[in-house]
Amino acid sequence: MQKFDGKTVLITGGSSGIGLASAQLFQSEGARVAITGRTESSLARTRDLLGPKALIYASDTGKTSEIDILFADLGKRFDGLDILVLNAGIAAPAPLEAITEGAFDELLAVNLKGVFFSLQKALPMLREGSSIIVTTSITNRLGSPNFSVYAACKAALRSLVASLSLELIPRKIRINAVSPGPIATPMFSRLGLPPEISAAIQNEITQKSPCHRFGAPEEVARTILFLSSDESSYIVGQEIVVDGGMSLL
Ligand SMILES: NC(=O)c1ccc[n+]([C@@H]2O[C@H](COP(=O)([O-])OP(=O)(O)OC[C@H]3O[C@@H](n4cnc5c(N)ncnc54)[C@H](OP(=O)(O)O)[C@@H]3O)[C@@H](O)[C@H]2O)c1
């Protein structure tokens, strides 16, 4: 008997990095997994990695129309949801004067609106005893130059988790957050930075980190599985930081 035998899991942003590592770990513990992503190439790779039992959805979490389509289909394939991991996110570093309205709207659509409406649309499927995990970021408490809008979205998620946890606990649904520090995922190569600047930033983070390394996606995934399981049954509306001590500096 595996820990998540018979449990159903949906992971948004499950085609890369932390979400993909979580999907693989849930599968190895017996869960039936559905994931979303946007990019066809990463979805195809994920299909190969997770195999035919996994449900793979191309679904832009920044668009409520696509969230509706996702849950309409998922409802036909799963008779309920035990675990919802709201993990899809994007970052786009820029100083204050360079942030356009379009870039601002996109960051909010994916990192905040998408999380809120995915949760709302998932609610009819969530079983009594289910668990929701939201991926925030240690930037939500730190000053994060050039990541102001991203960090503000993540701070808003921390607040949503606290408020909604009190709304949903009477239904026996728990919501918590996992707050990663620097984790070695493809996110860094997607920041749009020149390779030499990206390498210099990553080197600086490595030097600064109390652990002198980036975290592995699996180290965050293990926390997501803990928050999804009955082992965390009395943890409600909290955020667990997984950052190698970075936010303590
Ligand atoms: N890596 C870090 O250091 C770090 C630190 C703190 C917090 N986080 C947070 O951790 C979460 C996962 O990040 P990661 O590092 O694993 O990044 P990643 O490797 O870039 O993965 C991001 C995932 O989100 C998906 N995604 C992005 N925009 C989407 C959209 N509009 N609709 C649906 N899916 C979308 C991506 O799908 P496609 O591949 O198809 O685009 C991908 O599956 C994010 O919320 C991020 O903010 C990461």
PDB file of C-alpha atoms and ligand atoms in Angstrom:
ATOM      1  CA  MET A   1       0.000   0.000   0.000  1.00  0.00           C
ATOM      2  CA  GLN A   2       1.475   3.311  -1.088  1.00  0.00           C
ATOM      3  CA  LYS A   3       0.852   6.610   0.670  1.00  0.00           C
ATOM      4  CA  PHE A   4      -1.364   8.133  -2.072  1.00  0.00           C
ATOM      5  CA  ASP A   5      -3.017   4.962  -3.423  1.00  0.00           C
ATOM      6  CA  GLY A   6      -6.357   5.851  -5.027  1.00  0.00           C
ATOM      7  CA  LYS A   7      -5.879   9.607  -4.536  1.00  0.00           C
ATOM      8  CA  THR A   8      -6.395  12.031  -7.406  1.00  0.00           C
ATOM      9  CA  VAL A   9      -4.092  15.008  -7.868  1.00  0.00           C
ATOM     10  CA  LEU A  10      -4.153  18.036 -10.165  1.00  0.00           C
ATOM     11  CA  ILE A  11      -0.944  20.066 -10.471  1.00  0.00           C
ATOM     12  CA  THR A  12      -0.999  23.314 -12.421  1.00  0.00           C
ATOM     13  CA  GLY A  13       2.386  23.992 -13.986  1.00  0.00           C
ATOM     14  CA  GLY A  14       3.206  20.295 -13.746  1.00  0.00           C
ATOM     15  CA  SER A  15       5.232  20.121 -16.948  1.00  0.00           C
ATOM     16  CA  SER A  16       8.503  21.486 -15.555  1.00  0.00           C
ATOM     17  CA  GLY A  17      10.572  22.073 -12.435  1.00  0.00           C
ATOM     18  CA  ILE A  18       8.820  21.834  -9.066  1.00  0.00           C
ATOM     19  CA  GLY A  19       5.452  20.809 -10.539  1.00  0.00           C
ATOM     20  CA  LEU A  20       6.947  17.998 -12.615  1.00  0.00           C
ATOM     21  CA  ALA A  21       9.015  16.696  -9.676  1.00  0.00           C
ATOM     22  CA  SER A  22       5.821  16.699  -7.583  1.00  0.00           C
ATOM     23  CA  ALA A  23       3.886  14.840 -10.287  1.00  0.00           C
ATOM     24  CA  GLN A  24       6.578  12.151 -10.442  1.00  0.00           C
ATOM     25  CA  LEU A  25       6.674  11.790  -6.662  1.00  0.00           C
ATOM     26  CA  PHE A  26       2.866  11.566  -6.375  1.00  0.00           C
ATOM     27  CA  GLN A  27       2.830   8.919  -9.103  1.00  0.00           C
ATOM     28  CA  SER A  28       5.549   6.909  -7.377  1.00  0.00           C
ATOM     29  CA  GLU A  29       3.362   6.963  -4.233  1.00  0.00           C
ATOM     30  CA  GLY A  30       0.352   5.574  -6.089  1.00  0.00           C
ATOM     31  CA  ALA A  31      -1.664   8.710  -6.969  1.00  0.00           C
ATOM     32  CA  ARG A  32      -3.542   9.331 -10.225  1.00  0.00           C
ATOM     33  CA  VAL A  33      -2.050  12.540 -11.584  1.00  0.00           C
ATOM     34  CA  ALA A  34      -3.271  15.289 -13.898  1.00  0.00           C
ATOM     35  CA  ILE A  35      -1.028  18.200 -14.818  1.00  0.00           C
ATOM     36  CA  THR A  36      -1.312  21.414 -16.797  1.00  0.00           C
ATOM     37  CA  GLY A  37       1.182  23.469 -18.748  1.00  0.00           C
ATOM     38  CA  ARG A  38       1.241  25.720 -21.758  1.00  0.00           C
ATOM     39  CA  THR A  39       4.140  24.822 -24.020  1.00  0.00           C
ATOM     40  CA  GLU A  40       3.530  21.870 -26.358  1.00  0.00           C
ATOM     41  CA  SER A  41       7.171  20.724 -26.242  1.00  0.00           C
ATOM     42  CA  SER A  42       7.282  20.512 -22.445  1.00  0.00           C
ATOM     43  CA  LEU A  43       3.840  18.874 -22.376  1.00  0.00           C
ATOM     44  CA  ALA A  44       5.044  16.215 -24.845  1.00  0.00           C
ATOM     45  CA  ARG A  45       8.151  15.564 -22.730  1.00  0.00           C
ATOM     46  CA  THR A  46       5.964  15.305 -19.616  1.00  0.00           C
ATOM     47  CA  ARG A  47       3.670  12.835 -21.390  1.00  0.00           C
ATOM     48  CA  ASP A  48       6.726  10.629 -22.022  1.00  0.00           C
ATOM     49  CA  LEU A  49       7.945  10.971 -18.438  1.00  0.00           C
ATOM     50  CA  LEU A  50       4.626  10.334 -16.680  1.00  0.00           C
ATOM     51  CA  GLY A  51       3.275   7.715 -19.084  1.00  0.00           C
ATOM     52  CA  PRO A  52      -0.235   6.979 -20.332  1.00  0.00           C
ATOM     53  CA  LYS A  53      -1.915   6.933 -16.912  1.00  0.00           C
ATOM     54  CA  ALA A  54      -1.320  10.659 -16.398  1.00  0.00           C
ATOM     55  CA  LEU A  55      -3.706  13.286 -17.744  1.00  0.00           C
ATOM     56  CA  ILE A  56      -1.826  16.064 -19.533  1.00  0.00           C
ATOM     57  CA  TYR A  57      -3.636  19.333 -20.226  1.00  0.00           C
ATOM     58  CA  ALA A  58      -2.583  22.288 -22.327  1.00  0.00           C
ATOM     59  CA  SER A  59      -4.336  25.001 -20.327  1.00  0.00           C
ATOM     60  CA  ASP A  60      -3.328  28.609 -19.812  1.00  0.00           C
ATOM     61  CA  THR A  61      -4.035  29.344 -16.166  1.00  0.00           C
ATOM     62  CA  GLY A  62      -4.102  33.073 -16.931  1.00  0.00           C
ATOM     63  CA  LYS A  63      -7.366  32.629 -18.880  1.00  0.00           C
ATOM     64  CA  THR A  64     -10.551  31.783 -16.977  1.00  0.00           C
ATOM     65  CA  SER A  65     -12.110  30.362 -20.165  1.00  0.00           C
ATOM     66  CA  GLU A  66      -9.308  27.762 -20.276  1.00  0.00           C
ATOM     67  CA  ILE A  67      -9.697  27.000 -16.563  1.00  0.00           C
ATOM     68  CA  ASP A  68     -13.409  26.295 -17.242  1.00  0.00           C
ATOM     69  CA  ILE A  69     -12.538  23.892 -20.072  1.00  0.00           C
ATOM     70  CA  LEU A  70      -9.928  22.164 -17.889  1.00  0.00           C
ATOM     71  CA  PHE A  71     -12.351  21.428 -15.042  1.00  0.00           C
ATOM     72  CA  ALA A  72     -15.186  20.453 -17.393  1.00  0.00           C
ATOM     73  CA  ASP A  73     -12.930  17.740 -18.831  1.00  0.00           C
ATOM     74  CA  LEU A  74     -11.285  16.750 -15.559  1.00  0.00           C
ATOM     75  CA  GLY A  75     -14.743  16.255 -14.025  1.00  0.00           C
ATOM     76  CA  LYS A  76     -15.455  13.590 -16.653  1.00  0.00           C
ATOM     77  CA  ARG A  77     -12.242  11.685 -15.899  1.00  0.00           C
ATOM     78  CA  PHE A  78     -11.874  11.977 -12.127  1.00  0.00           C
ATOM     79  CA  ASP A  79     -14.931  11.550  -9.911  1.00  0.00           C
ATOM     80  CA  GLY A  80     -13.400  13.977  -7.413  1.00  0.00           C
ATOM     81  CA  LEU A  81     -10.135  15.620  -6.414  1.00  0.00           C
ATOM     82  CA  ASP A  82      -8.136  14.820  -3.278  1.00  0.00           C
ATOM     83  CA  ILE A  83      -5.168  17.110  -3.890  1.00  0.00           C
ATOM     84  CA  LEU A  84      -4.862  20.374  -5.800  1.00  0.00           C
ATOM     85  CA  VAL A  85      -1.401  21.898  -6.278  1.00  0.00           C
ATOM     86  CA  LEU A  86      -1.598  25.454  -7.616  1.00  0.00           C
ATOM     87  CA  ASN A  87       1.947  25.823  -8.792  1.00  0.00           C
ATOM     88  CA  ALA A  88       1.992  27.435 -12.272  1.00  0.00           C
ATOM     89  CA  GLY A  89       3.908  30.679 -12.182  1.00  0.00           C
ATOM     90  CA  ILE A  90       6.035  33.031 -14.243  1.00  0.00           C
ATOM     91  CA  ALA A  91       8.674  35.610 -13.392  1.00  0.00           C
ATOM     92  CA  ALA A  92       9.924  38.432 -15.576  1.00  0.00           C
ATOM     93  CA  PRO A  93      12.522  40.672 -13.930  1.00  0.00           C
ATOM     94  CA  ALA A  94      12.375  44.372 -14.783  1.00  0.00           C
ATOM     95  CA  PRO A  95      12.975  47.681 -13.004  1.00  0.00           C
ATOM     96  CA  LEU A  96       9.980  49.849 -12.135  1.00  0.00           C
ATOM     97  CA  GLU A  97      10.229  52.170 -15.133  1.00  0.00           C
ATOM     98  CA  ALA A  98      10.446  49.280 -17.618  1.00  0.00           C
ATOM     99  CA  ILE A  99       7.307  47.401 -16.548  1.00  0.00           C
ATOM    100  CA  THR A 100       4.561  47.820 -19.136  1.00  0.00           C
ATOM    101  CA  GLU A 101       0.857  47.482 -18.414  1.00  0.00           C
ATOM    102  CA  GLY A 102       0.811  44.336 -20.556  1.00  0.00           C
ATOM    103  CA  ALA A 103       3.651  42.719 -18.576  1.00  0.00           C
ATOM    104  CA  PHE A 104       1.988  43.721 -15.285  1.00  0.00           C
ATOM    105  CA  ASP A 105      -1.356  42.236 -16.384  1.00  0.00           C
ATOM    106  CA  GLU A 106       0.260  38.973 -17.494  1.00  0.00           C
ATOM    107  CA  LEU A 107       2.111  38.505 -14.200  1.00  0.00           C
ATOM    108  CA  LEU A 108      -1.108  39.092 -12.257  1.00  0.00           C
ATOM    109  CA  ALA A 109      -3.176  36.886 -14.573  1.00  0.00           C
ATOM    110  CA  VAL A 110      -0.904  33.852 -14.191  1.00  0.00           C
ATOM    111  CA  ASN A 111       0.447  34.294 -10.666  1.00  0.00           C
ATOM    112  CA  LEU A 112      -2.666  35.562  -8.865  1.00  0.00           C
ATOM    113  CA  LYS A 113      -5.902  35.509 -10.876  1.00  0.00           C
ATOM    114  CA  GLY A 114      -5.161  32.035 -12.249  1.00  0.00           C
ATOM    115  CA  VAL A 115      -4.563  30.617  -8.780  1.00  0.00           C
ATOM    116  CA  PHE A 116      -7.743  32.173  -7.383  1.00  0.00           C
ATOM    117  CA  PHE A 117     -10.047  31.029 -10.192  1.00  0.00           C
ATOM    118  CA  SER A 118      -8.486  27.576 -10.477  1.00  0.00           C
ATOM    119  CA  LEU A 119      -9.253  27.127  -6.800  1.00  0.00           C
ATOM    120  CA  GLN A 120     -12.784  28.448  -7.227  1.00  0.00           C
ATOM    121  CA  LYS A 121     -13.521  26.208 -10.228  1.00  0.00           C
ATOM    122  CA  ALA A 122     -11.955  23.176  -8.507  1.00  0.00           C
ATOM    123  CA  LEU A 123     -14.145  23.538  -5.436  1.00  0.00           C
ATOM    124  CA  PRO A 124     -17.081  21.396  -6.654  1.00  0.00           C
ATOM    125  CA  MET A 125     -14.637  18.530  -7.278  1.00  0.00           C
ATOM    126  CA  LEU A 126     -12.734  18.777  -3.990  1.00  0.00           C
ATOM    127  CA  ARG A 127     -13.654  15.962  -1.613  1.00  0.00           C
ATOM    128  CA  GLU A 128     -14.030  16.257   2.131  1.00  0.00           C
ATOM    129  CA  GLY A 129     -10.524  15.768   3.541  1.00  0.00           C
ATOM    130  CA  SER A 130      -8.815  17.190   0.461  1.00  0.00           C
ATOM    131  CA  SER A 131      -5.728  19.371   0.533  1.00  0.00           C
ATOM    132  CA  ILE A 132      -4.714  22.404  -1.528  1.00  0.00           C
ATOM    133  CA  ILE A 133      -1.119  23.586  -1.791  1.00  0.00           C
ATOM    134  CA  VAL A 134      -0.186  26.929  -3.318  1.00  0.00           C
ATOM    135  CA  THR A 135       3.381  27.646  -4.434  1.00  0.00           C
ATOM    136  CA  THR A 136       4.422  31.082  -3.212  1.00  0.00           C
ATOM    137  CA  SER A 137       8.040  32.325  -2.925  1.00  0.00           C
ATOM    138  CA  ILE A 138      10.375  33.724  -0.273  1.00  0.00           C
ATOM    139  CA  THR A 139      10.254  36.961  -2.301  1.00  0.00           C
ATOM    140  CA  ASN A 140       6.812  37.507  -0.768  1.00  0.00           C
ATOM    141  CA  ARG A 141       8.393  38.766   2.458  1.00  0.00           C
ATOM    142  CA  LEU A 142      11.742  40.039   1.217  1.00  0.00           C
ATOM    143  CA  GLY A 143      12.488  43.175  -0.732  1.00  0.00           C
ATOM    144  CA  SER A 144      13.086  41.853  -4.250  1.00  0.00           C
ATOM    145  CA  PRO A 145      14.458  44.513  -6.591  1.00  0.00           C
ATOM    146  CA  ASN A 146      13.376  43.931 -10.202  1.00  0.00           C
ATOM    147  CA  PHE A 147      10.816  41.341  -9.073  1.00  0.00           C
ATOM    148  CA  SER A 148       8.358  43.783  -7.500  1.00  0.00           C
ATOM    149  CA  VAL A 149       5.205  42.633  -9.292  1.00  0.00           C
ATOM    150  CA  TYR A 150       6.067  38.925  -9.037  1.00  0.00           C
ATOM    151  CA  ALA A 151       6.802  39.294  -5.310  1.00  0.00           C
ATOM    152  CA  ALA A 152       3.565  41.244  -4.770  1.00  0.00           C
ATOM    153  CA  CYS A 153       1.585  38.436  -6.431  1.00  0.00           C
ATOM    154  CA  LYS A 154       3.254  35.882  -4.184  1.00  0.00           C
ATOM    155  CA  ALA A 155       2.481  38.023  -1.105  1.00  0.00           C
ATOM    156  CA  ALA A 156      -1.133  38.166  -2.243  1.00  0.00           C
ATOM    157  CA  LEU A 157      -1.140  34.366  -2.475  1.00  0.00           C
ATOM    158  CA  ARG A 158       0.108  34.094   1.115  1.00  0.00           C
ATOM    159  CA  SER A 159      -2.802  36.292   2.144  1.00  0.00           C
ATOM    160  CA  LEU A 160      -5.301  34.286   0.071  1.00  0.00           C
ATOM    161  CA  VAL A 161      -4.103  31.050   1.662  1.00  0.00           C
ATOM    162  CA  ALA A 162      -4.684  32.472   5.156  1.00  0.00           C
ATOM    163  CA  SER A 163      -8.184  33.815   4.407  1.00  0.00           C
ATOM    164  CA  LEU A 164      -9.432  30.941   2.277  1.00  0.00           C
ATOM    165  CA  SER A 165      -8.130  28.349   4.710  1.00  0.00           C
ATOM    166  CA  LEU A 166     -10.627  29.692   7.274  1.00  0.00           C
ATOM    167  CA  GLU A 167     -13.410  29.689   4.660  1.00  0.00           C
ATOM    168  CA  LEU A 168     -12.747  26.092   3.644  1.00  0.00           C
ATOM    169  CA  ILE A 169     -11.784  24.347   6.873  1.00  0.00           C
ATOM    170  CA  PRO A 170     -15.470  23.932   7.880  1.00  0.00           C
ATOM    171  CA  ARG A 171     -15.752  21.788   4.719  1.00  0.00           C
ATOM    172  CA  LYS A 172     -12.718  19.790   5.884  1.00  0.00           C
ATOM    173  CA  ILE A 173     -10.561  21.164   3.067  1.00  0.00           C
ATOM    174  CA  ARG A 174      -7.089  22.378   4.082  1.00  0.00           C
ATOM    175  CA  ILE A 175      -5.077  25.002   2.199  1.00  0.00           C
ATOM    176  CA  ASN A 176      -1.397  25.653   2.833  1.00  0.00           C
ATOM    177  CA  ALA A 177       1.483  27.171   0.923  1.00  0.00           C
ATOM    178  CA  VAL A 178       5.014  26.108   0.122  1.00  0.00           C
ATOM    179  CA  SER A 179       7.482  28.969  -0.198  1.00  0.00           C
ATOM    180  CA  PRO A 180      10.609  28.049  -2.178  1.00  0.00           C
ATOM    181  CA  GLY A 181      13.895  29.910  -2.173  1.00  0.00           C
ATOM    182  CA  PRO A 182      16.296  29.477  -5.092  1.00  0.00           C
ATOM    183  CA  ILE A 183      15.509  26.146  -6.749  1.00  0.00           C
ATOM    184  CA  ALA A 184      17.328  24.740  -9.784  1.00  0.00           C
ATOM    185  CA  THR A 185      14.526  24.641 -12.361  1.00  0.00           C
ATOM    186  CA  PRO A 186      14.154  25.846 -15.957  1.00  0.00           C
ATOM    187  CA  MET A 187      12.598  29.052 -14.562  1.00  0.00           C
ATOM    188  CA  PHE A 188      16.019  30.731 -14.526  1.00  0.00           C
ATOM    189  CA  SER A 189      16.594  30.167 -18.221  1.00  0.00           C
ATOM    190  CA  ARG A 190      13.140  31.624 -18.905  1.00  0.00           C
ATOM    191  CA  LEU A 191      13.832  34.975 -17.269  1.00  0.00           C
ATOM    192  CA  GLY A 192      14.962  36.466 -20.561  1.00  0.00           C
ATOM    193  CA  LEU A 193      18.395  37.436 -19.200  1.00  0.00           C
ATOM    194  CA  PRO A 194      21.594  37.216 -21.267  1.00  0.00           C
ATOM    195  CA  PRO A 195      23.347  33.903 -20.376  1.00  0.00           C
ATOM    196  CA  GLU A 196      26.367  35.615 -18.777  1.00  0.00           C
ATOM    197  CA  ILE A 197      24.141  37.753 -16.515  1.00  0.00           C
ATOM    198  CA  SER A 198      22.022  34.735 -15.611  1.00  0.00           C
ATOM    199  CA  ALA A 199      25.179  32.739 -14.739  1.00  0.00           C
ATOM    200  CA  ALA A 200      26.540  35.633 -12.631  1.00  0.00           C
ATOM    201  CA  ILE A 201      23.254  35.930 -10.683  1.00  0.00           C
ATOM    202  CA  GLN A 202      23.119  32.182 -10.095  1.00  0.00           C
ATOM    203  CA  ASN A 203      26.726  32.224  -8.903  1.00  0.00           C
ATOM    204  CA  GLU A 204      25.976  35.092  -6.513  1.00  0.00           C
ATOM    205  CA  ILE A 205      22.948  33.231  -5.093  1.00  0.00           C
ATOM    206  CA  THR A 206      25.056  30.086  -4.608  1.00  0.00           C
ATOM    207  CA  GLN A 207      27.714  32.050  -2.705  1.00  0.00           C
ATOM    208  CA  LYS A 208      25.109  33.806  -0.570  1.00  0.00           C
ATOM    209  CA  SER A 209      23.050  30.723   0.298  1.00  0.00           C
ATOM    210  CA  PRO A 210      23.784  29.270   3.757  1.00  0.00           C
ATOM    211  CA  CYS A 211      23.785  25.845   2.027  1.00  0.00           C
ATOM    212  CA  HIS A 212      25.968  27.155  -0.850  1.00  0.00           C
ATOM    213  CA  ARG A 213      23.729  25.574  -3.428  1.00  0.00           C
ATOM    214  CA  PHE A 214      20.361  25.834  -5.128  1.00  0.00           C
ATOM    215  CA  GLY A 215      17.614  23.549  -3.864  1.00  0.00           C
ATOM    216  CA  ALA A 216      16.491  20.635  -6.007  1.00  0.00           C
ATOM    217  CA  PRO A 217      12.876  20.586  -7.260  1.00  0.00           C
ATOM    218  CA  GLU A 218      12.399  17.288  -5.380  1.00  0.00           C
ATOM    219  CA  GLU A 219      13.177  19.047  -2.089  1.00  0.00           C
ATOM    220  CA  VAL A 220      10.154  21.290  -2.624  1.00  0.00           C
ATOM    221  CA  ALA A 221       8.076  18.414  -3.995  1.00  0.00           C
ATOM    222  CA  ARG A 222       8.616  16.416  -0.789  1.00  0.00           C
ATOM    223  CA  THR A 223       7.166  19.333   1.210  1.00  0.00           C
ATOM    224  CA  ILE A 224       4.201  19.502  -1.173  1.00  0.00           C
ATOM    225  CA  LEU A 225       3.560  15.788  -0.570  1.00  0.00           C
ATOM    226  CA  PHE A 226       3.831  16.303   3.190  1.00  0.00           C
ATOM    227  CA  LEU A 227       1.259  19.128   3.074  1.00  0.00           C
ATOM    228  CA  SER A 228      -0.983  16.920   0.905  1.00  0.00           C
ATOM    229  CA  SER A 229      -0.913  14.005   3.315  1.00  0.00           C
ATOM    230  CA  ASP A 230      -2.577  13.253   6.634  1.00  0.00           C
ATOM    231  CA  GLU A 231       0.837  13.695   8.261  1.00  0.00           C
ATOM    232  CA  SER A 232       0.096  17.439   8.123  1.00  0.00           C
ATOM    233  CA  SER A 233      -3.553  17.063   9.196  1.00  0.00           C
ATOM    234  CA  TYR A 234      -3.423  19.885  11.810  1.00  0.00           C
ATOM    235  CA  ILE A 235      -1.557  22.398   9.597  1.00  0.00           C
ATOM    236  CA  VAL A 236      -4.025  24.939   8.205  1.00  0.00           C
ATOM    237  CA  GLY A 237      -3.402  28.188   6.320  1.00  0.00           C
ATOM    238  CA  GLN A 238       0.380  28.089   6.826  1.00  0.00           C
ATOM    239  CA  GLU A 239       3.365  28.606   4.579  1.00  0.00           C
ATOM    240  CA  ILE A 240       6.377  26.259   4.779  1.00  0.00           C
ATOM    241  CA  VAL A 241       9.623  27.852   3.635  1.00  0.00           C
ATOM    242  CA  VAL A 242      12.006  25.592   1.663  1.00  0.00           C
ATOM    243  CA  ASP A 243      15.020  27.780   1.008  1.00  0.00           C
ATOM    244  CA  GLY A 244      18.157  26.371   2.635  1.00  0.00           C
ATOM    245  CA  GLY A 245      18.065  29.237   5.134  1.00  0.00           C
ATOM    246  CA  MET A 246      18.251  31.980   2.506  1.00  0.00           C
ATOM    247  CA  SER A 247      15.417  34.092   3.939  1.00  0.00           C
ATOM    248  CA  LEU A 248      17.052  34.154   7.382  1.00  0.00           C
ATOM    249  CA  LEU A 249      20.001  36.214   6.175  1.00  0.00           C
TER     250      LEU A 249
HETATM  251  N1  LIG B   1      12.617  28.070  -9.174  1.00  0.00           N
HETATM  252  C1  LIG B   1      12.642  28.910  -8.152  1.00  0.00           C
HETATM  253  O1  LIG B   1      13.732  29.345  -7.719  1.00  0.00           O
HETATM  254  C2  LIG B   1      11.373  29.357  -7.488  1.00  0.00           C
HETATM  255  C3  LIG B   1      11.477  30.092  -6.306  1.00  0.00           C
HETATM  256  C4  LIG B   1      10.317  30.512  -5.673  1.00  0.00           C
HETATM  257  C5  LIG B   1       9.081  30.190  -6.198  1.00  0.00           C
HETATM  258  N2  LIG B   1       9.003  29.471  -7.354  1.00  0.00           N
HETATM  259  C6  LIG B   1       7.661  29.169  -7.861  1.00  0.00           C
HETATM  260  O2  LIG B   1       7.541  27.779  -8.088  1.00  0.00           O
HETATM  261  C7  LIG B   1       6.555  27.554  -9.100  1.00  0.00           C
HETATM  262  C8  LIG B   1       7.123  26.594 -10.118  1.00  0.00           C
HETATM  263  O3  LIG B   1       8.256  27.204 -10.701  1.00  0.00           O
HETATM  264  P1  LIG B   1       9.482  26.391 -11.314  1.00  0.00           P
HETATM  265  O4  LIG B   1      10.700  26.974 -10.743  1.00  0.00           O
HETATM  266  O5  LIG B   1       9.242  24.947 -11.230  1.00  0.00           O
HETATM  267  O6  LIG B   1       9.408  26.958 -12.806  1.00  0.00           O
HETATM  268  P2  LIG B   1       9.354  26.277 -14.244  1.00  0.00           P
HETATM  269  O7  LIG B   1      10.302  25.138 -14.313  1.00  0.00           O
HETATM  270  O8  LIG B   1       9.487  27.424 -15.185  1.00  0.00           O
HETATM  271  O9  LIG B   1       7.875  25.685 -14.310  1.00  0.00           O
HETATM  272  C9  LIG B   1       6.763  26.541 -14.377  1.00  0.00           C
HETATM  273  C10 LIG B   1       5.545  25.699 -14.732  1.00  0.00           C
HETATM  274  O10 LIG B   1       4.418  26.583 -14.814  1.00  0.00           O
HETATM  275  C11 LIG B   1       3.809  26.428 -16.087  1.00  0.00           C
HETATM  276  N3  LIG B   1       3.159  27.658 -16.505  1.00  0.00           N
HETATM  277  C12 LIG B   1       3.699  28.895 -16.622  1.00  0.00           C
HETATM  278  N4  LIG B   1       2.766  29.759 -17.044  1.00  0.00           N
HETATM  279  C13 LIG B   1       1.624  29.043 -17.193  1.00  0.00           C
HETATM  280  C14 LIG B   1       0.314  29.361 -17.608  1.00  0.00           C
HETATM  281  N5  LIG B   1      -0.031  30.597 -17.962  1.00  0.00           N
HETATM  282  N6  LIG B   1      -0.600  28.380 -17.666  1.00  0.00           N
HETATM  283  C15 LIG B   1      -0.287  27.101 -17.311  1.00  0.00           C
HETATM  284  N7  LIG B   1       0.934  26.741 -16.919  1.00  0.00           N
HETATM  285  C16 LIG B   1       1.882  27.703 -16.860  1.00  0.00           C
HETATM  286  C17 LIG B   1       4.922  26.010 -17.009  1.00  0.00           C
HETATM  287  O11 LIG B   1       4.392  25.394 -18.166  1.00  0.00           O
HETATM  288  P3  LIG B   1       5.149  25.548 -19.591  1.00  0.00           P
HETATM  289  O12 LIG B   1       6.480  24.880 -19.423  1.00  0.00           O
HETATM  290  O13 LIG B   1       4.263  24.875 -20.533  1.00  0.00           O
HETATM  291  O14 LIG B   1       5.274  27.055 -19.798  1.00  0.00           O
HETATM  292  C18 LIG B   1       5.667  25.047 -16.099  1.00  0.00           C
HETATM  293  O15 LIG B   1       5.012  23.791 -16.057  1.00  0.00           O
HETATM  294  C19 LIG B   1       6.199  28.927  -9.662  1.00  0.00           C
HETATM  295  O16 LIG B   1       4.978  29.342  -9.095  1.00  0.00           O
HETATM  296  C20 LIG B   1       7.334  29.809  -9.177  1.00  0.00           C
HETATM  297  O17 LIG B   1       6.941  31.139  -9.033  1.00  0.00           O
HETATM  298  C21 LIG B   1      10.117  29.033  -8.008  1.00  0.00           C
END
